[in-house]
PDB file of C-alpha atoms in Angstrom:
ATOM      1  CA  ASN A   1     166.226  82.659  49.007  1.00 51.00           C
ATOM      2  CA  ALA A   2     164.033  85.398  49.562  1.00 68.00           C
ATOM      3  CA  GLY A   3     161.559  84.406  47.103  1.00 88.00           C
ATOM      4  CA  VAL A   4     159.765  86.759  44.908  1.00 93.00           C
ATOM      5  CA  MET A   5     159.860  90.171  46.271  1.00 95.00           C
ATOM      6  CA  GLN A   6     157.558  93.244  45.448  1.00 96.00           C
ATOM      7  CA  ASN A   7     157.507  96.722  46.653  1.00 96.00           C
ATOM      8  CA  PRO A   8     156.190  98.567  47.728  1.00 96.00           C
ATOM      9  CA  ARG A   9     153.627  96.457  49.459  1.00 95.00           C
ATOM     10  CA  HIS A  10     151.034  99.460  49.538  1.00 96.00           C
ATOM     11  CA  LEU A  11     151.231 102.255  47.320  1.00 97.00           C
ATOM     12  CA  VAL A  12     148.814 105.518  47.415  1.00 98.00           C
ATOM     13  CA  ARG A  13     148.594 107.662  44.649  1.00 98.00           C
ATOM     14  CA  ARG A  14     146.462 110.538  43.552  1.00 97.00           C
ATOM     15  CA  ARG A  15     144.527 110.792  40.348  1.00 97.00           C
ATOM     16  CA  GLY A  16     146.847 111.806  37.437  1.00 97.00           C
ATOM     17  CA  GLN A  17     150.103 110.532  39.418  1.00 98.00           C
ATOM     18  CA  GLU A  18     152.221 107.817  38.163  1.00 98.00           C
ATOM     19  CA  ALA A  19     152.658 104.266  40.085  1.00 98.00           C
ATOM     20  CA  ARG A  20     155.951 102.152  39.832  1.00 98.00           C
ATOM     21  CA  LEU A  21     155.647  98.771  41.052  1.00 98.00           C
ATOM     22  CA  ARG A  22     158.726  96.618  41.511  1.00 98.00           C
ATOM     23  CA  CYS A  23     159.130  92.841  41.188  1.00 97.00           C
ATOM     24  CA  SER A  24     162.460  91.192  41.989  1.00 96.00           C
ATOM     25  CA  PRO A  25     162.212  87.441  40.977  1.00 94.00           C
ATOM     26  CA  MET A  26     163.460  84.437  42.636  1.00 92.00           C
ATOM     27  CA  LYS A  27     167.248  84.023  42.334  1.00 89.00           C
ATOM     28  CA  GLY A  28     167.731  82.027  38.969  1.00 87.00           C
ATOM     29  CA  HIS A  29     164.414  82.944  37.557  1.00 89.00           C
ATOM     30  CA  SER A  30     164.360  84.754  34.247  1.00 90.00           C
ATOM     31  CA  HIS A  31     160.278  84.657  33.507  1.00 92.00           C
ATOM     32  CA  VAL A  32     158.266  87.144  35.218  1.00 94.00           C
ATOM     33  CA  TYR A  33     154.298  87.335  35.126  1.00 94.00           C
ATOM     34  CA  TRP A  34     152.211  90.502  36.416  1.00 96.00           C
ATOM     35  CA  TYR A  35     148.590  89.899  37.174  1.00 95.00           C
ATOM     36  CA  ARG A  36     145.847  92.100  38.732  1.00 96.00           C
ATOM     37  CA  GLN A  37     143.263  91.342  41.311  1.00 94.00           C
ATOM     38  CA  LEU A  38     140.117  93.638  41.678  1.00 88.00           C
ATOM     39  CA  PRO A  39     138.192  93.325  44.644  1.00 78.00           C
ATOM     40  CA  GLU A  40     135.784  90.464  44.706  1.00 75.00           C
ATOM     41  CA  GLU A  41     137.471  89.108  41.306  1.00 79.00           C
ATOM     42  CA  GLY A  42     139.870  86.510  40.313  1.00 83.00           C
ATOM     43  CA  LEU A  43     143.251  87.181  39.384  1.00 91.00           C
ATOM     44  CA  LYS A  44     143.937  88.466  35.565  1.00 93.00           C
ATOM     45  CA  PHE A  45     146.827  88.089  33.619  1.00 92.00           C
ATOM     46  CA  MET A  46     148.563  91.098  32.364  1.00 95.00           C
ATOM     47  CA  VAL A  47     151.734  90.801  30.791  1.00 95.00           C
ATOM     48  CA  TYR A  48     154.504  87.726  30.468  1.00 93.00           C
ATOM     49  CA  LEU A  49     158.193  89.077  30.147  1.00 94.00           C
ATOM     50  CA  GLN A  50     161.579  87.021  29.860  1.00 92.00           C
ATOM     51  CA  LYS A  51     164.738  88.988  30.723  1.00 88.00           C
ATOM     52  CA  GLU A  52     164.697  92.146  28.096  1.00 88.00           C
ATOM     53  CA  ASN A  53     161.660  90.916  26.522  1.00 93.00           C
ATOM     54  CA  ILE A  54     158.182  91.094  26.449  1.00 94.00           C
ATOM     55  CA  ILE A  55     156.550  87.609  25.295  1.00 91.00           C
ATOM     56  CA  ASP A  56     152.896  88.135  26.051  1.00 91.00           C
ATOM     57  CA  GLU A  57     151.123  91.390  26.577  1.00 93.00           C
ATOM     58  CA  SER A  58     147.637  90.513  25.585  1.00 92.00           C
ATOM     59  CA  GLY A  59     146.311  91.304  29.082  1.00 93.00           C
ATOM     60  CA  MET A  60     147.523  95.051  29.450  1.00 95.00           C
ATOM     61  CA  PRO A  61     145.352  97.844  29.058  1.00 93.00           C
ATOM     62  CA  LYS A  62     146.109  99.629  25.698  1.00 89.00           C
ATOM     63  CA  GLU A  63     146.808 102.872  27.390  1.00 94.00           C
ATOM     64  CA  ARG A  64     148.822 104.153  30.311  1.00 97.00           C
ATOM     65  CA  PHE A  65     150.114 100.567  31.292  1.00 97.00           C
ATOM     66  CA  SER A  66     153.714  99.383  30.645  1.00 97.00           C
ATOM     67  CA  ALA A  67     156.141  96.882  31.637  1.00 97.00           C
ATOM     68  CA  GLU A  68     159.753  96.158  31.478  1.00 96.00           C
ATOM     69  CA  PHE A  69     162.254  93.395  32.862  1.00 95.00           C
ATOM     70  CA  PRO A  70     165.626  94.762  32.017  1.00 93.00           C
ATOM     71  CA  LYS A  71     168.795  92.682  31.933  1.00 89.00           C
ATOM     72  CA  GLU A  72     169.847  94.017  35.273  1.00 89.00           C
ATOM     73  CA  GLY A  73     167.463  94.861  38.168  1.00 91.00           C
ATOM     74  CA  PRO A  74     163.776  94.539  38.914  1.00 95.00           C
ATOM     75  CA  SER A  75     160.748  93.953  36.619  1.00 97.00           C
ATOM     76  CA  ILE A  76     158.503  97.236  36.699  1.00 98.00           C
ATOM     77  CA  LEU A  77     155.154  97.497  36.094  1.00 98.00           C
ATOM     78  CA  ARG A  78     154.166 101.334  35.182  1.00 98.00           C
ATOM     79  CA  ILE A  79     151.032 102.974  35.236  1.00 98.00           C
ATOM     80  CA  GLN A  80     150.863 106.423  34.215  1.00 97.00           C
ATOM     81  CA  GLN A  81     148.057 108.955  34.970  1.00 98.00           C
ATOM     82  CA  VAL A  82     146.433 106.865  37.329  1.00 98.00           C
ATOM     83  CA  VAL A  83     142.548 106.456  37.961  1.00 97.00           C
ATOM     84  CA  ARG A  84     140.512 105.123  40.587  1.00 95.00           C
ATOM     85  CA  GLY A  85     139.765 102.148  38.608  1.00 94.00           C
ATOM     86  CA  ASP A  86     143.506 101.427  38.775  1.00 96.00           C
ATOM     87  CA  SER A  87     143.069 100.299  42.530  1.00 96.00           C
ATOM     88  CA  ALA A  88     143.817  96.806  42.916  1.00 96.00           C
ATOM     89  CA  ALA A  89     146.341  94.243  44.270  1.00 95.00           C
ATOM     90  CA  TYR A  90     149.118  93.761  41.809  1.00 97.00           C
ATOM     91  CA  PHE A  91     150.939  90.425  41.964  1.00 96.00           C
ATOM     92  CA  CYS A  92     154.063  89.135  40.305  1.00 95.00           C
ATOM     93  CA  ALA A  93     155.188  85.654  39.798  1.00 93.00           C
ATOM     94  CA  SER A  94     158.470  84.265  38.421  1.00 92.00           C
ATOM     95  CA  SER A  95     159.539  80.905  37.108  1.00 88.00           C
ATOM     96  CA  VAL A  96     162.815  79.346  35.952  1.00 85.00           C
ATOM     97  CA  GLN A  97     161.704  78.297  32.549  1.00 77.00           C
ATOM     98  CA  GLY A  98     158.252  79.312  31.726  1.00 72.00           C
ATOM     99  CA  PRO A  99     155.642  78.367  33.903  1.00 73.00           C
ATOM    100  CA  LEU A 100     155.250  74.482  33.271  1.00 72.00           C
ATOM    101  CA  TYR A 101     157.003  73.700  36.387  1.00 73.00           C
ATOM    102  CA  GLY A 102     155.258  75.939  38.521  1.00 77.00           C
ATOM    103  CA  TYR A 103     155.696  79.576  39.389  1.00 82.00           C
ATOM    104  CA  THR A 104     155.931  81.329  42.727  1.00 87.00           C
ATOM    105  CA  PHE A 105     153.974  84.396  43.608  1.00 90.00           C
ATOM    106  CA  GLY A 106     154.914  87.575  45.505  1.00 92.00           C
ATOM    107  CA  SER A 107     153.006  89.177  48.448  1.00 91.00           C
ATOM    108  CA  GLY A 108     151.604  91.777  45.802  1.00 94.00           C
ATOM    109  CA  THR A 109     151.412  95.613  45.671  1.00 97.00           C
ATOM    110  CA  ARG A 110     148.280  96.979  46.850  1.00 95.00           C
ATOM    111  CA  LEU A 111     147.692 100.294  45.027  1.00 97.00           C
ATOM    112  CA  THR A 112     145.157 102.652  46.108  1.00 96.00           C
ATOM    113  CA  VAL A 113     144.002 105.645  43.935  1.00 97.00           C
ATOM    114  CA  VAL A 114     142.445 108.516  45.614  1.00 96.00           C
TER     115      VAL A 114
ATOM    116  CA  LYS B   1     138.717  80.895  25.465  1.00 87.00           C
ATOM    117  CA  GLN B   2     139.654  79.005  28.689  1.00 92.00           C
ATOM    118  CA  GLU B   3     137.265  79.500  31.615  1.00 94.00           C
ATOM    119  CA  VAL B   4     137.721  78.483  35.227  1.00 96.00           C
ATOM    120  CA  THR B   5     134.988  78.250  37.752  1.00 96.00           C
ATOM    121  CA  GLN B   6     135.104  77.422  41.316  1.00 96.00           C
ATOM    122  CA  ILE B   7     132.208  76.283  43.233  1.00 92.00           C
ATOM    123  CA  PRO B   8     131.115  77.046  45.836  1.00 92.00           C
ATOM    124  CA  ALA B   9     132.314  80.649  46.090  1.00 93.00           C
ATOM    125  CA  ALA B  10     131.853  80.270  49.871  1.00 95.00           C
ATOM    126  CA  LEU B  11     131.732  77.413  52.339  1.00 95.00           C
ATOM    127  CA  SER B  12     131.513  77.380  56.112  1.00 96.00           C
ATOM    128  CA  VAL B  13     132.206  74.089  57.972  1.00 96.00           C
ATOM    129  CA  PRO B  14     132.881  72.932  61.515  1.00 96.00           C
ATOM    130  CA  GLU B  15     136.017  72.154  62.556  1.00 97.00           C
ATOM    131  CA  GLY B  16     137.279  68.573  62.127  1.00 97.00           C
ATOM    132  CA  GLU B  17     135.221  67.816  58.804  1.00 96.00           C
ATOM    133  CA  ASN B  18     136.575  66.704  55.602  1.00 97.00           C
ATOM    134  CA  LEU B  19     135.711  68.808  52.553  1.00 95.00           C
ATOM    135  CA  VAL B  20     135.937  69.193  49.004  1.00 96.00           C
ATOM    136  CA  LEU B  21     136.510  72.225  46.882  1.00 97.00           C
ATOM    137  CA  ASN B  22     135.546  72.172  43.137  1.00 97.00           C
ATOM    138  CA  CYS B  23     137.366  73.571  39.964  1.00 98.00           C
ATOM    139  CA  SER B  24     136.127  73.222  36.466  1.00 98.00           C
ATOM    140  CA  PHE B  25     137.516  74.357  33.415  1.00 97.00           C
ATOM    141  CA  THR B  26     136.458  74.698  29.662  1.00 96.00           C
ATOM    142  CA  ASP B  27     139.383  73.551  27.694  1.00 94.00           C
ATOM    143  CA  SER B  28     140.988  70.408  28.490  1.00 93.00           C
ATOM    144  CA  ALA B  29     144.321  71.455  26.658  1.00 92.00           C
ATOM    145  CA  ILE B  30     146.334  72.428  29.639  1.00 93.00           C
ATOM    146  CA  TYR B  31     149.575  71.871  30.907  1.00 92.00           C
ATOM    147  CA  ASN B  32     148.832  71.795  34.358  1.00 93.00           C
ATOM    148  CA  LEU B  33     146.714  72.744  37.237  1.00 95.00           C
ATOM    149  CA  GLN B  34     147.694  74.523  40.398  1.00 94.00           C
ATOM    150  CA  TRP B  35     145.953  75.096  43.788  1.00 96.00           C
ATOM    151  CA  PHE B  36     146.934  77.998  45.694  1.00 95.00           C
ATOM    152  CA  ARG B  37     146.002  79.582  49.181  1.00 96.00           C
ATOM    153  CA  GLN B  38     145.383  83.065  49.848  1.00 93.00           C
ATOM    154  CA  ASP B  39     144.918  84.733  53.092  1.00 92.00           C
ATOM    155  CA  PRO B  40     143.163  88.164  53.327  1.00 87.00           C
ATOM    156  CA  GLY B  41     145.423  91.015  52.143  1.00 81.00           C
ATOM    157  CA  LYS B  42     148.394  88.440  51.312  1.00 84.00           C
ATOM    158  CA  GLY B  43     149.994  86.901  48.462  1.00 86.00           C
ATOM    159  CA  LEU B  44     149.457  83.492  46.966  1.00 90.00           C
ATOM    160  CA  THR B  45     150.987  80.437  48.488  1.00 91.00           C
ATOM    161  CA  SER B  46     151.057  77.276  46.082  1.00 90.00           C
ATOM    162  CA  LEU B  47     149.481  74.017  47.579  1.00 95.00           C
ATOM    163  CA  LEU B  48     149.550  71.552  44.754  1.00 95.00           C
ATOM    164  CA  LEU B  49     150.769  71.384  41.498  1.00 93.00           C
ATOM    165  CA  ILE B  50     149.395  68.827  39.055  1.00 94.00           C
ATOM    166  CA  GLN B  51     150.971  68.225  35.732  1.00 92.00           C
ATOM    167  CA  SER B  52     148.387  67.222  32.864  1.00 92.00           C
ATOM    168  CA  SER B  53     149.908  63.425  32.869  1.00 93.00           C
ATOM    169  CA  GLN B  54     148.874  63.112  36.598  1.00 95.00           C
ATOM    170  CA  ARG B  55     145.824  61.952  38.236  1.00 95.00           C
ATOM    171  CA  GLU B  56     146.707  63.432  41.816  1.00 96.00           C
ATOM    172  CA  GLN B  57     149.162  65.035  44.174  1.00 96.00           C
ATOM    173  CA  THR B  58     148.929  64.913  47.939  1.00 97.00           C
ATOM    174  CA  SER B  59     150.726  67.033  50.659  1.00 95.00           C
ATOM    175  CA  GLY B  60     149.746  66.497  54.357  1.00 96.00           C
ATOM    176  CA  ARG B  61     146.215  66.951  54.630  1.00 97.00           C
ATOM    177  CA  LEU B  62     145.459  67.892  51.095  1.00 97.00           C
ATOM    178  CA  ASN B  63     144.828  66.094  48.258  1.00 98.00           C
ATOM    179  CA  ALA B  64     144.294  67.391  44.827  1.00 97.00           C
ATOM    180  CA  SER B  65     142.809  65.571  42.018  1.00 97.00           C
ATOM    181  CA  LEU B  66     142.695  66.382  38.307  1.00 97.00           C
ATOM    182  CA  ASP B  67     140.422  64.503  35.464  1.00 96.00           C
ATOM    183  CA  LYS B  68     141.473  66.483  32.416  1.00 93.00           C
ATOM    184  CA  SER B  69     138.963  64.899  29.964  1.00 92.00           C
ATOM    185  CA  SER B  70     136.156  66.213  31.751  1.00 95.00           C
ATOM    186  CA  GLY B  71     137.803  69.540  32.988  1.00 96.00           C
ATOM    187  CA  ARG B  72     137.450  69.018  36.468  1.00 97.00           C
ATOM    188  CA  SER B  73     139.817  69.395  39.560  1.00 98.00           C
ATOM    189  CA  THR B  74     139.046  68.913  43.493  1.00 97.00           C
ATOM    190  CA  LEU B  75     140.723  69.527  46.161  1.00 97.00           C
ATOM    191  CA  TYR B  76     140.083  67.498  49.430  1.00 97.00           C
ATOM    192  CA  ILE B  77     141.054  68.792  52.561  1.00 97.00           C
ATOM    193  CA  ALA B  78     141.089  66.405  55.615  1.00 97.00           C
ATOM    194  CA  ALA B  79     140.182  67.014  59.356  1.00 97.00           C
ATOM    195  CA  SER B  80     139.633  70.621  58.814  1.00 97.00           C
ATOM    196  CA  GLN B  81     141.322  73.110  61.264  1.00 96.00           C
ATOM    197  CA  PRO B  82     140.569  76.932  61.919  1.00 95.00           C
ATOM    198  CA  GLY B  83     143.994  77.514  60.347  1.00 96.00           C
ATOM    199  CA  ASP B  84     142.808  76.409  57.118  1.00 97.00           C
ATOM    200  CA  SER B  85     140.491  79.467  56.684  1.00 97.00           C
ATOM    201  CA  ALA B  86     141.497  81.237  53.768  1.00 97.00           C
ATOM    202  CA  THR B  87     140.439  81.740  49.934  1.00 95.00           C
ATOM    203  CA  TYR B  88     141.437  78.854  47.706  1.00 97.00           C
ATOM    204  CA  LEU B  89     142.492  79.525  44.022  1.00 96.00           C
ATOM    205  CA  CYS B  90     142.568  77.101  41.140  1.00 96.00           C
ATOM    206  CA  ALA B  91     144.363  78.217  38.016  1.00 94.00           C
ATOM    207  CA  VAL B  92     145.193  76.191  34.740  1.00 94.00           C
ATOM    208  CA  LEU B  93     148.236  76.785  32.525  1.00 91.00           C
ATOM    209  CA  ASN B  94     147.099  77.015  29.045  1.00 88.00           C
ATOM    210  CA  ARG B  95     149.006  75.652  25.889  1.00 85.00           C
ATOM    211  CA  ASP B  96     149.669  79.320  25.115  1.00 81.00           C
ATOM    212  CA  ASP B  97     151.690  79.628  28.450  1.00 80.00           C
ATOM    213  CA  LYS B  98     148.770  81.751  30.120  1.00 83.00           C
ATOM    214  CA  ILE B  99     147.724  81.241  33.586  1.00 88.00           C
ATOM    215  CA  ILE B 100     144.038  81.454  34.104  1.00 91.00           C
ATOM    216  CA  PHE B 101     142.687  81.555  37.613  1.00 94.00           C
ATOM    217  CA  GLY B 102     139.425  80.914  38.963  1.00 95.00           C
ATOM    218  CA  LYS B 103     137.824  83.431  41.550  1.00 93.00           C
ATOM    219  CA  GLY B 104     138.186  81.375  44.439  1.00 95.00           C
ATOM    220  CA  THR B 105     136.359  79.485  47.142  1.00 96.00           C
ATOM    221  CA  ARG B 106     136.333  81.604  50.618  1.00 95.00           C
ATOM    222  CA  LEU B 107     136.671  78.663  53.183  1.00 97.00           C
ATOM    223  CA  HIS B 108     135.671  79.473  56.759  1.00 97.00           C
ATOM    224  CA  ILE B 109     136.337  76.690  59.482  1.00 97.00           C
ATOM    225  CA  LEU B 110     134.139  77.287  62.514  1.00 94.00           C
ATOM    226  CA  PRO B 111     135.993  76.546  65.764  1.00 90.00           C
TER     227      PRO B 111
END
């Protein structure tokens, strides 16, 4: 069991480009959560997805950010037209049936916008 | 709105000492509380998960307690080692299935 896999580990984008962050949950996990960690800040909830459904996206910025978790393949967090303020570590977590019995985090993707 | 606070923000102690990290939360209607460890530039490693019906959990030199009514949890580390140096994060699972994190305590164990 490879755990929660996130790629790439590091991503550098110029302002205005698009960033696509991938998260493959643990085998058998159908719930995925995305969090953002800004420097010197705690982890902030962004979005909670179940296969093909967005359960809660209350933490997602209204513009430029979107997330999906298709029936096949990894979950994707997409940031369009990136700005310097998007530079952060983005973490994905997965669970079997919601977070009640715990969840496993990936190693994160560190996005740097230059 | 749930708020999670961790005190102190940073802590340095000599190797071998026992220490306590604190976590408090404002809304006691939680499902569970989890302690994580994060090394610099790395992901989160789960240490201990305490369900709302439990009072404590233990793993090796770590012991976590939960007092839901007072909105507090502590992480006790016995006989600290330099390898324990990391940031320790506390997170609560709200009734709306949202996980709220504290900002963490940066722990440095002095050899």
